[in-house]
Short mmCIF file of C-alpha atoms in Angstrom, two decimals:
data_model
loop_
_atom_site.label_atom_id
_atom_site.label_comp_id
_atom_site.label_asym_id
_atom_site.label_seq_id
_atom_site.Cartn_x
_atom_site.Cartn_y
_atom_site.Cartn_z
CA MET F 1 234.39 205.18 28.56
CA GLN F 2 237.28 206.92 30.38
CA GLU F 3 239.80 204.91 28.33
CA VAL F 4 238.05 205.96 25.11
CA MET F 5 238.17 209.65 26.15
CA ARG F 6 241.87 209.33 27.09
CA GLN F 7 242.70 207.85 23.70
CA PHE F 8 240.63 210.54 22.00
CA GLY F 9 242.57 213.24 23.88
CA THR F 10 245.87 211.66 22.83
CA ILE F 11 244.79 211.60 19.18
CA LEU F 12 243.62 215.22 19.44
CA LYS F 13 247.00 216.35 20.88
CA ASN F 14 248.86 214.55 18.10
CA ILE F 15 246.81 216.34 15.45
CA VAL F 16 246.31 219.75 17.09
CA LYS F 17 249.63 221.01 18.48
CA LYS F 18 248.17 224.02 20.34
CA PRO F 19 244.52 223.62 21.38
CA MET F 20 242.42 226.76 21.69
CA ASP F 21 238.74 227.58 22.22
CA PHE F 22 236.59 230.68 22.73
CA SER F 23 236.07 229.94 26.44
CA THR F 24 239.84 230.02 27.03
CA ILE F 25 240.13 233.26 25.03
CA ARG F 26 237.41 234.87 27.16
CA LYS F 27 239.11 233.81 30.41
CA GLN F 28 242.46 235.16 29.25
CA MET F 29 240.85 238.45 28.23
CA ASP F 30 239.19 238.79 31.66
CA ALA F 31 242.53 238.03 33.33
CA ASN F 32 244.36 240.61 31.16
CA VAL F 33 246.71 237.94 29.83
CA TYR F 34 246.83 239.41 26.34
CA LYS F 35 249.31 242.25 25.81
CA ASN F 36 247.58 243.58 22.69
CA VAL F 37 244.76 242.98 20.20
CA ARG F 38 247.00 241.09 17.78
CA GLU F 39 247.44 238.29 20.34
CA ILE F 40 243.64 237.94 20.59
CA TYR F 41 243.40 237.86 16.81
CA ALA F 42 246.00 235.08 16.66
CA ASP F 43 244.13 232.89 19.17
CA VAL F 44 240.74 233.39 17.47
CA ARG F 45 242.31 232.43 14.17
CA LEU F 46 243.87 229.40 15.89
CA VAL F 47 240.38 228.15 16.92
CA PHE F 48 239.28 227.99 13.28
CA THR F 49 242.54 226.56 11.91
CA ASN F 50 242.53 223.84 14.61
CA ALA F 51 239.00 222.85 13.59
CA MET F 52 240.08 222.67 9.96
CA THR F 53 243.20 220.67 10.87
CA TYR F 54 241.32 218.16 12.98
CA ASN F 55 238.60 217.83 10.30
CA ASP F 56 240.99 217.67 7.38
CA ASP F 57 238.34 216.61 4.86
CA ASP F 58 237.76 219.93 3.10
CA LYS F 59 234.24 218.77 2.10
CA SER F 60 233.09 217.95 5.64
CA ASP F 61 230.53 220.28 7.22
CA ILE F 62 232.81 221.26 10.15
CA HIS F 63 235.77 222.00 7.86
CA VAL F 64 233.62 224.07 5.50
CA MET F 65 232.00 225.95 8.41
CA ALA F 66 235.39 226.66 10.08
CA ARG F 67 236.86 227.92 6.80
CA THR F 68 233.82 230.14 6.15
CA LEU F 69 233.93 231.63 9.66
CA LEU F 70 237.69 232.19 9.33
CA GLU F 71 237.20 234.06 6.04
CA ARG F 72 234.52 236.28 7.58
CA PHE F 73 236.70 236.85 10.61
CA GLU F 74 239.62 237.88 8.37
CA GLU F 75 237.31 240.32 6.53
CA LYS F 76 236.29 241.90 9.84
CA TRP F 77 239.92 242.01 10.91
CA LEU F 78 240.88 243.88 7.72
CA GLN F 79 238.19 246.45 8.52
CA LEU F 80 239.58 246.89 12.04
CA ILE F 81 243.31 246.71 11.32
CA HIS F 82 243.69 250.45 10.65
CA LYS F 83 242.12 251.19 14.04
CA VAL F 84 244.49 248.70 15.64
CA VAL F 85 247.48 250.37 13.95
CA ASP F 86 246.29 253.80 15.08
CA ALA F 87 245.87 252.54 18.64
CA GLU F 88 249.35 251.00 18.57
CA GLU F 89 250.85 254.27 17.31
CA ARG F 90 249.08 256.21 20.07
CA GLN F 91 250.34 253.70 22.62
CA LYS F 92 253.92 254.10 21.32
CA ASP F 93 253.61 257.89 21.44
CA GLU F 94 252.25 257.76 24.98
CA GLU F 95 255.03 255.40 26.08
CA ALA F 96 257.66 257.62 24.43
CA GLN F 97 256.16 260.70 26.08
CA ALA F 98 256.08 258.95 29.43
CA LEU F 99 259.72 257.90 28.97
CA THR F 100 260.70 261.46 28.04
CA THR F 101 258.86 262.83 31.06
CA MET F 102 260.55 260.31 33.32
CA GLN F 103 264.00 261.10 31.88
CA SER F 104 263.36 264.84 32.29
CA ALA F 105 262.34 264.27 35.89
CA GLN F 106 265.47 262.19 36.51
CA GLU F 107 267.70 264.82 34.88
CA ALA F 108 266.06 267.54 36.97
CA ALA F 109 266.57 265.48 40.13
CA ILE F 110 270.23 264.87 39.24
CA ALA F 111 270.76 268.57 38.50
CA LYS F 112 269.17 269.52 41.83
CA LEU F 113 271.34 266.97 43.63
CA ALA F 114 274.44 268.38 41.90
CA ARG F 115 273.49 271.94 42.93
CA ASP F 116 272.77 270.90 46.50
CA THR F 117 276.03 268.96 46.68
CA ASN F 118 277.98 271.89 45.26
CA ASN F 119 276.38 274.25 47.80
CA GLU F 120 277.23 271.86 50.62
CA LEU F 121 280.82 271.59 49.39
CA ASN F 122 281.09 275.36 49.23
CA GLN F 123 279.78 275.61 52.78
CA LEU F 124 282.21 272.90 53.86
CA ASN F 125 285.13 274.70 52.22
CA LEU F 126 284.08 277.90 53.96
CA HIS F 127 283.99 276.16 57.35
CA LEU F 128 287.33 274.48 56.62
CA GLY F 129 288.83 277.86 55.78
CA GLU F 130 287.51 279.31 59.04
CA LEU F 131 288.80 276.28 60.93
CA ARG F 132 292.19 276.60 59.24
CA GLU F 133 292.47 280.22 60.28
CA LEU F 134 291.51 279.24 63.81
CA VAL F 135 294.16 276.52 63.87
CA ILE F 136 296.80 278.94 62.56
CA GLN F 137 295.92 281.43 65.28
CA SER F 138 296.05 278.76 67.99
CA CYS F 139 299.35 277.22 66.86
CA ARG F 140 302.22 278.19 69.16
CA LYS F 141 305.44 279.38 67.64
CA MET F 142 307.91 276.61 66.88
CA THR F 143 311.21 277.11 68.69
CA THR F 144 314.57 277.43 66.95
CA GLU F 145 315.60 274.00 68.27
CA GLU F 146 312.39 272.42 66.92
CA LYS F 147 313.06 274.00 63.52
CA ARG F 148 316.59 272.64 63.55
CA LYS F 149 315.34 269.11 64.32
CA LEU F 150 312.70 269.45 61.62
CA SER F 151 315.33 270.44 59.04
CA SER F 152 317.46 267.46 60.06
CA GLY F 153 314.45 265.16 59.84
CA ILE F 154 313.56 266.38 56.34
CA ALA F 155 317.13 265.74 55.24
CA SER F 156 316.84 262.15 56.48
CA LEU F 157 313.74 261.33 54.43
CA CYS F 158 313.85 258.84 51.59
CA PRO F 159 312.86 260.17 48.13
CA GLU F 160 309.25 259.02 48.41
CA TYR F 161 308.63 260.82 51.71
CA LEU F 162 310.78 263.77 50.69
CA PHE F 163 308.56 264.52 47.70
CA LYS F 164 305.51 264.41 49.97
CA ALA F 165 307.18 266.83 52.37
CA LEU F 166 307.87 269.19 49.48
CA GLU F 167 304.21 268.92 48.47
CA ILE F 168 303.17 270.04 51.98
CA ILE F 169 305.42 273.10 51.63
CA ALA F 170 304.09 273.83 48.13
CA GLN F 171 300.47 273.76 49.33
CA GLU F 172 301.06 276.84 51.46
CA ASN F 173 303.57 278.41 49.07
CA PRO F 174 302.23 278.56 45.46
CA ASN F 175 305.53 280.03 44.22
CA PHE F 176 307.61 277.24 45.77
CA GLN F 177 309.53 275.30 43.12
CA ASP F 178 310.20 271.66 44.05
CA ALA F 179 311.08 270.41 40.55
CA THR F 180 314.27 272.41 40.04
CA GLU F 181 317.74 270.98 40.41
CA GLU F 182 318.33 272.99 43.59
CA VAL F 183 315.44 273.36 46.02
CA ASP F 184 315.58 276.38 48.32
CA ILE F 185 313.87 275.44 51.60
CA ASP F 186 313.72 278.29 54.09
CA ILE F 187 312.31 276.80 57.28
CA ASP F 188 312.05 280.26 58.86
CA ALA F 189 309.87 281.43 55.96
CA GLN F 190 307.20 278.79 56.52
CA ASN F 191 304.06 279.64 58.46
CA GLU F 192 303.31 277.85 61.69
CA ILE F 193 300.67 275.47 60.31
CA THR F 194 303.09 274.31 57.59
CA LEU F 195 305.82 273.75 60.17
CA TRP F 196 303.56 271.68 62.41
CA ARG F 197 302.19 269.68 59.49
CA LEU F 198 305.77 268.96 58.43
CA LYS F 199 306.73 267.98 61.96
CA PHE F 200 303.93 265.42 62.30
CA PHE F 201 304.52 264.09 58.80
CA VAL F 202 308.29 263.77 59.20
CA LYS F 203 307.88 262.02 62.55
CA GLY F 204 305.60 259.35 61.02
CA ALA F 205 307.73 259.04 57.89
CA LEU F 206 310.93 258.45 59.87
CA GLU F 207 309.18 255.81 61.98
CA ASN F 208 308.02 254.03 58.81
CA GLN F 209 311.52 254.21 57.35
CA ALA F 210 312.95 252.67 60.50
CA ARG F 211 310.50 249.77 60.33
CA ASN F 212 311.06 249.21 56.62
CA SER F 213 314.83 249.24 56.98
CA VAL F 214 314.59 246.11 59.12
CA THR F 215 312.77 244.11 56.46
CA LYS F 216 314.38 245.45 53.25
CA PRO F 217 317.67 244.03 51.93
CA LYS F 218 320.74 246.13 52.57
CA ASN F 219 322.20 245.72 49.09
CA GLN F 220 319.77 247.89 47.13
CA ALA F 221 322.43 250.05 45.52
CA LYS F 222 320.13 252.13 43.30
CA GLU F 223 317.80 253.05 46.14
CA ALA F 224 320.73 254.01 48.35
CA ASP F 225 322.17 256.16 45.57
CA ASP F 226 318.82 257.94 45.13
CA VAL F 227 318.62 258.57 48.86
CA MET F 228 322.10 260.06 48.91
CA LYS F 229 321.31 262.34 45.99
CA ARG F 230 318.13 263.61 47.60
CA LYS F 231 319.86 264.08 50.95
CA LYS F 232 322.61 266.09 49.26
CA LEU F 233 319.97 268.21 47.59
CA ILE F 234 318.32 268.96 50.94
CA TYR F 235 321.60 269.58 52.71
CA ASP F 236 322.62 272.00 49.96
CA ALA F 237 319.29 273.80 50.24
CA LEU F 238 319.53 274.08 54.02
CA ALA F 239 323.14 275.25 53.78
CA LYS F 240 322.17 277.85 51.20
CA THR F 241 319.42 279.11 53.50
CA ALA F 242 321.84 279.26 56.42
CA ARG F 243 324.34 281.28 54.36
CA LYS F 244 321.60 283.71 53.40
CA ARG F 245 320.65 284.22 57.05
CA SER F 246 324.30 284.66 58.08
CA ARG F 247 324.74 287.45 55.50
CA LYS F 248 321.79 289.42 56.85
CA PRO F 249 322.97 292.46 58.86
CA SER F 250 322.39 292.25 62.57
CA PRO F 251 319.73 294.59 63.94
#
């Protein structure tokens, strides 16, 4: 008997590619497997078409009954289809509204975050400004000898570090021109915080240059030529500043 049932099942699978019955449909409905009504409609229709396929004699009672029930089912479906379409449209509208609401909430959250971040940055800039003023007030005056060493150190910088040193000067002096052919650097005109920033920067830059000079080849003619040009520029600027100071009348 078991062998007969097994063979029957094999024959059924060969004829009916996707079995379906009302009990399975009910279980899937209870388990919320179906995403929409159209999927239920497709499975109900599959029950009838499977019965017609398995009983392919169109004059047999089962075939005739399955076809009749399918026709009545299709008539009922046509009566319900407009309600299904309306429900689908409402679902789309609700999903679109929910998406719009979610996007609006996200945009509002991003805008709030941007405002909060901007306020925090403004507060930070305010504190940095106060701290900067405090640092300026606490900086001791740089001696004449320290200024002389600083000028010499700037003149010894390679082009890369020299441009960075000029940027430090320009940050505190908006009118400072570092792109002209002749740069006028007046060490005495710089405020104390600029002088100390330059001192620390030049010290580290010269140390890096000393380390790099050990590993780099000595025959880099172009780089050496650039260094000499930039050094001459600095020397000329320092000399010009010195001449200006020497022409000032003594008090």
